[in-house]
XYZ file of C-alpha atoms in Angstrom:
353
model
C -14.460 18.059 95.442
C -18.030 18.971 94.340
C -17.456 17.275 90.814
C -16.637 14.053 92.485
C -19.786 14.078 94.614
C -21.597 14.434 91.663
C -19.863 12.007 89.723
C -20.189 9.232 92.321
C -24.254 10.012 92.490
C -24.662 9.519 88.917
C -22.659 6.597 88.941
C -24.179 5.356 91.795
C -28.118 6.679 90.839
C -30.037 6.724 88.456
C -30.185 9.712 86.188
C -31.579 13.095 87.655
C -34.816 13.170 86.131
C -33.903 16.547 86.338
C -31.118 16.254 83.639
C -34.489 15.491 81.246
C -36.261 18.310 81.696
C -33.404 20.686 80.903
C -34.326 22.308 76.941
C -31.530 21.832 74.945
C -29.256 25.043 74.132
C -29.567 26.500 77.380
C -27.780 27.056 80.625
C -29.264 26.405 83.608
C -28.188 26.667 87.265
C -29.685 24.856 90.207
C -31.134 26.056 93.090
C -32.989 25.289 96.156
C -36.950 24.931 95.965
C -37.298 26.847 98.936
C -35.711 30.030 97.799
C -32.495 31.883 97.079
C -30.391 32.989 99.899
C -27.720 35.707 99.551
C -24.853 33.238 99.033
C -26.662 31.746 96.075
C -27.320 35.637 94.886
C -23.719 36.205 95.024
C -22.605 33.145 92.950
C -25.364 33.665 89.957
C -23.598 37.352 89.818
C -20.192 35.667 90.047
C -21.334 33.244 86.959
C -22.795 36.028 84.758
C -20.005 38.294 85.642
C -17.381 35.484 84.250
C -19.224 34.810 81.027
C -18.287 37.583 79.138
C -14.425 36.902 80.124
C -15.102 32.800 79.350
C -16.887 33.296 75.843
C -14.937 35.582 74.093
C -16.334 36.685 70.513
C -19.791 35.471 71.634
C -22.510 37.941 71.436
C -23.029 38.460 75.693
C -26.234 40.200 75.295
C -27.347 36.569 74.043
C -25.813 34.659 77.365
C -28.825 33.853 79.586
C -28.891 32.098 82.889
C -32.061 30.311 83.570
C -33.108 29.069 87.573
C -33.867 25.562 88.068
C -35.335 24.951 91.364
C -34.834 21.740 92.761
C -34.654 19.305 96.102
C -31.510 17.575 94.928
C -28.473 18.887 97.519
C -25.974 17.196 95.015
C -27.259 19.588 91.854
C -27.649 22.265 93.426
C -25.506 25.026 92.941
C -24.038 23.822 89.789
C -24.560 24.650 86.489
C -26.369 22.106 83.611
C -26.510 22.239 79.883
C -28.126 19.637 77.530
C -26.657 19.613 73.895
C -28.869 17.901 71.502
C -26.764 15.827 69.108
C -28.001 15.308 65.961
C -26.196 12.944 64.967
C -26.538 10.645 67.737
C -30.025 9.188 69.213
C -28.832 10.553 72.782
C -28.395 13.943 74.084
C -25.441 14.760 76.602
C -25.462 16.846 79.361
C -22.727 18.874 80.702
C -23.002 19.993 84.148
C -20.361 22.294 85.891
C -19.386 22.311 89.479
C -18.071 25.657 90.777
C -14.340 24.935 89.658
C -14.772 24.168 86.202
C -16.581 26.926 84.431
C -14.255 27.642 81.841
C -14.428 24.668 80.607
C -18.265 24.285 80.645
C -18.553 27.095 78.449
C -15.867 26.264 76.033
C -17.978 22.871 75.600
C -21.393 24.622 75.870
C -20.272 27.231 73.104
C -18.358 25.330 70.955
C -15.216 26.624 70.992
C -12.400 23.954 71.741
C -14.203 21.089 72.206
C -12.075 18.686 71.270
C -9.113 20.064 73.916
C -8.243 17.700 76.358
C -8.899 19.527 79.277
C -7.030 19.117 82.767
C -8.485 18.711 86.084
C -10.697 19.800 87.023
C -13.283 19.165 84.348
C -17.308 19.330 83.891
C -18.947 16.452 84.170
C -20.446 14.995 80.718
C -23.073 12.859 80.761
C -25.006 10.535 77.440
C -28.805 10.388 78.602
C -29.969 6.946 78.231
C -32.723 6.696 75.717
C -36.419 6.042 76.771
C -36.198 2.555 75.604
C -32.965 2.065 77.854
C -34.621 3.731 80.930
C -37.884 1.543 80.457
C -38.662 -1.192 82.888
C -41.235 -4.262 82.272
C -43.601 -2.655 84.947
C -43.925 0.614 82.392
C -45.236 -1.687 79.640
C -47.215 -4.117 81.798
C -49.249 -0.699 82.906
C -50.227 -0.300 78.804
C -51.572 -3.684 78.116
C -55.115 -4.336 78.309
C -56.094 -7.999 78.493
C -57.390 -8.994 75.644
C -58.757 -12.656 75.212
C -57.273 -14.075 71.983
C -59.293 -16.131 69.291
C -58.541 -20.012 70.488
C -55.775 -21.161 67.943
C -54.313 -18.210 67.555
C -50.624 -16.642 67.801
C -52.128 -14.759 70.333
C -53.030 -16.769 72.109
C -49.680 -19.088 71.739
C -48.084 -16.245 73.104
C -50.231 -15.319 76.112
C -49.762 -19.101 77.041
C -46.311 -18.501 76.992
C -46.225 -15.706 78.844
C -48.753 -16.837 81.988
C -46.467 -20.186 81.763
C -43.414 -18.229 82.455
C -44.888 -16.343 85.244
C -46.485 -19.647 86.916
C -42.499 -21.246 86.406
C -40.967 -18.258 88.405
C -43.781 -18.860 91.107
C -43.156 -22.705 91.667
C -39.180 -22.241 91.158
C -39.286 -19.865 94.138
C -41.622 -22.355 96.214
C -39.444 -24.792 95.682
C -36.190 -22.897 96.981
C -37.821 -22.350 99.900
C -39.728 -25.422 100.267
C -43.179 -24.301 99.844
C -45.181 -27.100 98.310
C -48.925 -25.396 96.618
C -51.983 -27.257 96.149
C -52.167 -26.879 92.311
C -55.447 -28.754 92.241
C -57.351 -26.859 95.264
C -56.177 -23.295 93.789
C -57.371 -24.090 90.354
C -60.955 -25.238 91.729
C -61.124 -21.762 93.456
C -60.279 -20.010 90.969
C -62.774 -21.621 88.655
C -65.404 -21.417 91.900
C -65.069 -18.346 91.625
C -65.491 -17.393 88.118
C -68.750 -19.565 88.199
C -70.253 -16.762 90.600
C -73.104 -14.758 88.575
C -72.704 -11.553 90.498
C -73.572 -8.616 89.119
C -70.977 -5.771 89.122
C -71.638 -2.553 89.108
C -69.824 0.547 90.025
C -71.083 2.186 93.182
C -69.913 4.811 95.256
C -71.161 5.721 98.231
C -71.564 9.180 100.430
C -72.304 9.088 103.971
C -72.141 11.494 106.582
C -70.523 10.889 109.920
C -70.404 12.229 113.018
C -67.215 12.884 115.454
C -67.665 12.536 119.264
C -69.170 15.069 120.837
C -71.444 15.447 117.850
C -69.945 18.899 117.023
C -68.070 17.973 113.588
C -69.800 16.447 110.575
C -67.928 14.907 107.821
C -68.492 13.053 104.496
C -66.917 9.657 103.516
C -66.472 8.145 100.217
C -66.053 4.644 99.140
C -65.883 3.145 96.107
C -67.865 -0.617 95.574
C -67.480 -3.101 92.850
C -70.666 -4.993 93.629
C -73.119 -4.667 96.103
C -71.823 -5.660 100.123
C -69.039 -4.208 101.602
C -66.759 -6.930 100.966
C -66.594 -5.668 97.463
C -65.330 -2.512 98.871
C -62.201 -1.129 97.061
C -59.391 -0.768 99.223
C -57.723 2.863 97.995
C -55.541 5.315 99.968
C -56.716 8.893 99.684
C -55.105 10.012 96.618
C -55.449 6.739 94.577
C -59.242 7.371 95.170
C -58.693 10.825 94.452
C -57.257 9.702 91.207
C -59.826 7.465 90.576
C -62.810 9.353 90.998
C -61.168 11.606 88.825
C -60.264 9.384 85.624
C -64.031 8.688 86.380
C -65.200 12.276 84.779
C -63.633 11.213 81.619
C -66.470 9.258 79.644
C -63.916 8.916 77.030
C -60.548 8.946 79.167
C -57.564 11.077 78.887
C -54.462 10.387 77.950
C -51.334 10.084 80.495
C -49.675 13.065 79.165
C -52.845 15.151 79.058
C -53.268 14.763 82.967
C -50.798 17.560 84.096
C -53.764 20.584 84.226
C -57.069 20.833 84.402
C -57.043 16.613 85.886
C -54.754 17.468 88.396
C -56.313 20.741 90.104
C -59.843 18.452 90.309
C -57.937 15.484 91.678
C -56.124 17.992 94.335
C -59.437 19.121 94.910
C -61.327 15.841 95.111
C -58.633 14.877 98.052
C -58.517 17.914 100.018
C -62.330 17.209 100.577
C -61.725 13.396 101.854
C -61.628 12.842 105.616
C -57.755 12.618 107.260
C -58.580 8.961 107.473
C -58.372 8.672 104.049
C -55.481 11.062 103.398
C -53.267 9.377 106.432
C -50.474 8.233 104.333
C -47.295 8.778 103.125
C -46.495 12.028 100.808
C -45.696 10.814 97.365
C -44.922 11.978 94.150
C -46.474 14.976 93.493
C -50.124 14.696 92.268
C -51.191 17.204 94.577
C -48.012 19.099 94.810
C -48.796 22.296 93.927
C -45.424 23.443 92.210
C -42.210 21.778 91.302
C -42.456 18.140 90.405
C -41.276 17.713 87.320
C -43.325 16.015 84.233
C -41.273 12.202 84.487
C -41.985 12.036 88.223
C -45.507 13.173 88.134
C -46.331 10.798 85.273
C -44.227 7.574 86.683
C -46.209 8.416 90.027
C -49.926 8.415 88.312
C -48.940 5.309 86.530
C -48.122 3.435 90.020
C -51.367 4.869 91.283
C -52.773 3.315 88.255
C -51.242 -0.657 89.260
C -51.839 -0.119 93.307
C -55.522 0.644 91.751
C -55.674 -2.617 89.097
C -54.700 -4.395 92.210
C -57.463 -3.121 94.392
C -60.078 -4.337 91.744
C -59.065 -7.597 90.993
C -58.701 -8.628 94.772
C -62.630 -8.142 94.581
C -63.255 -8.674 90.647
C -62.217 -12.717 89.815
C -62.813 -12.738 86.356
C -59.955 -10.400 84.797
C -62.042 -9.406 82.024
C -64.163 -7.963 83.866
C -61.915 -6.381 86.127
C -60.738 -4.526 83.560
C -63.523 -2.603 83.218
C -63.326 -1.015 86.741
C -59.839 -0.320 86.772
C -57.939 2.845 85.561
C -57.400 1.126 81.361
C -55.906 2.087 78.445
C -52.959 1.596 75.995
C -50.042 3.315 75.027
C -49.937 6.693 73.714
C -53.658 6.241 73.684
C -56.382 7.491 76.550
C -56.849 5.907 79.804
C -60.106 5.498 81.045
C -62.942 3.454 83.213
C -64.560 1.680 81.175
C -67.780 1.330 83.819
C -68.290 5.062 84.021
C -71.550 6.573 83.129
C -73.448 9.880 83.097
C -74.883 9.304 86.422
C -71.525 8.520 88.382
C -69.910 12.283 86.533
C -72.944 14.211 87.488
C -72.521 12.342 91.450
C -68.678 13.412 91.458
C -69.887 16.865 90.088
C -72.080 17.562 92.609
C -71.101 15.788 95.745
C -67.575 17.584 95.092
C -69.102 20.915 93.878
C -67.035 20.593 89.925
């Protein structure tokens, strides 16, 4: 049966994200992205048709049906509602499979809701909280280092915490019989803190040539220092990303990135060469329609760690690394800290904003 499908993906997935974006008090019913086809035209009739029937005494006029388009095969084609719950900290979500639409809307409206209903019956779901759908990866992307005053609880506790990381490391070596120099990585490390070089952002245009010499095109890269082995190592759209964050002289908040951000950034990587943009689709920065506001945000926020990575493979000194990398805190803008007038006006031009 359809409902058992279902059932099994939820139990065996995460969440929909979709499930989130449904507003509460209405009904929605799945459907492709690509389109309705006359099968799914028949069915929404079918559905509206059986409404007035299901919900007796309700006020039909009042009964609306609203599309969701989506990519998931196992939602589509049913129907979703998500009934806020006041007195509970989670919302539920009941979603109906073909065969059980009489008792969708008997839970949806109200009536009998505390009938123990037969097979078959909706699906009911609890949507875990945003604490409970958290991982440690979503907070690690909202902490800016900070270095603590010596002495301090702070500081007690960012011992702590870099001691616990350094005891996973050696645990693991030592399960698989890796033995580390200690001694020769911490004179490296302090080697190469001791350098006095002098970073500065720099990014670079240059025009190319292909063989024959018929077709001219433009690269950009994006330097730390001076030399190319401080050259930041970005896929197209995490450069895209990051020469856009670098318009924002006083960043922009994660939730704020969903417009006007997201048309330049689209437009930034459509005019990178395909060497840059030969990668795998993900996510939906520069989709154009239909990712939903979870996946798009999630998605910026791993662009955000694949681009802390890039800098501090060429930045040693994590304080300073900071300040080239995509930074902010919680709830609070995100921005690069080593922006300046001249490096907006470059972007502006050499992209035509």
């Amino acid at each position: 049966m359809a409902s058992d499908r279902l059932s099994n993906y939820i139990l065996n997935n995460v969440v929909p994200q979709e499930l989130y974006q449904l507003e509460p008090g209405k009904v929605f019913l799945f459907i492709p992205r690509d389109g309705i086809n006359a099968t799914i035209a028949l069915n929404i009739m079918n559905i509206l048709d059986s409404f007035p029937v299901i919900c007796q005494g309700e006020d039909v006029d009042k009964i609306k049906l609203n599309l969701f388009p989506t990519d998931n095969e196992i939602l589509t084609g049913n129907l979703a509602a998500r009934i806020h719950q006041e007195d509970k900290a989670k919302d539920r979500v009941v979603i109906s499979t073909p065969d059980t639409l009489p008792d969708f809307t008997r839970i949806v409206y109200g009536s009998d809701e505390d009938k123990k209903w037969g097979p078959p019956s909706p699906i009911v779901i609890e949507l875990p909280t945003e604490s409970e759908t958290s991982n440690d990866s979503d907070f690690d992307i909202d902490l800016k280092i900070a270095k603590p005053e010596r002495g301090s609880l702070a500081e007690k506790k960012l011992i702590a915490k870099e001691e616990k990381k350094l005891e996973k490391i050696l645990r693991e070596c030592a399960v698989l019989g890796i033995e580390l120099d200690i001694d020769r990585i911490k004179e490296k490390v302090a080697n190469d803190l001791r350098k006095s070089i002098d970073y500065k952002l720099i990014i670079k245009k240059q025009r190319n040539n292909l063989r024959p010499l018929t077709i001219e095109y433009n690269t950009y890269d994006i330097y730390v220092a001076e030399g190319e082995e401080y050259k930041l190592d970005l896929t197209g759209i995490e450069k895209a990303v990051y020469l856009t964050y670098l318009l924002y002289m006083d960043g922009l908040c994660v939730e704020d990135t969903f417009g006007e951000f997201r048309e330049i950034t689209k437009r930034i990587y459509v005019s990178l060469p395909f060497a840059d943009k030969n990668e795998k689709e993900s996510g939906g920065i520069r989709d154009a329609e239909g990712t939903t506001f979870d996946a798009y945000t999630k998605t910026l926020r791993g662009y955000f760690t694949n681009i802390r990575d890039a800098v501090a493979d060429k930045v040693a000194d994590p304080l300073v690394a900071q300040d080239f990398a995509i930074e902010g805190f919680k709830g609070a803008p995100f921005g690069i800290a080593k922006t300046t007038p001249e490096i907006i006006a470059q972007i502006k031009e050499d992209f035509m904003l």
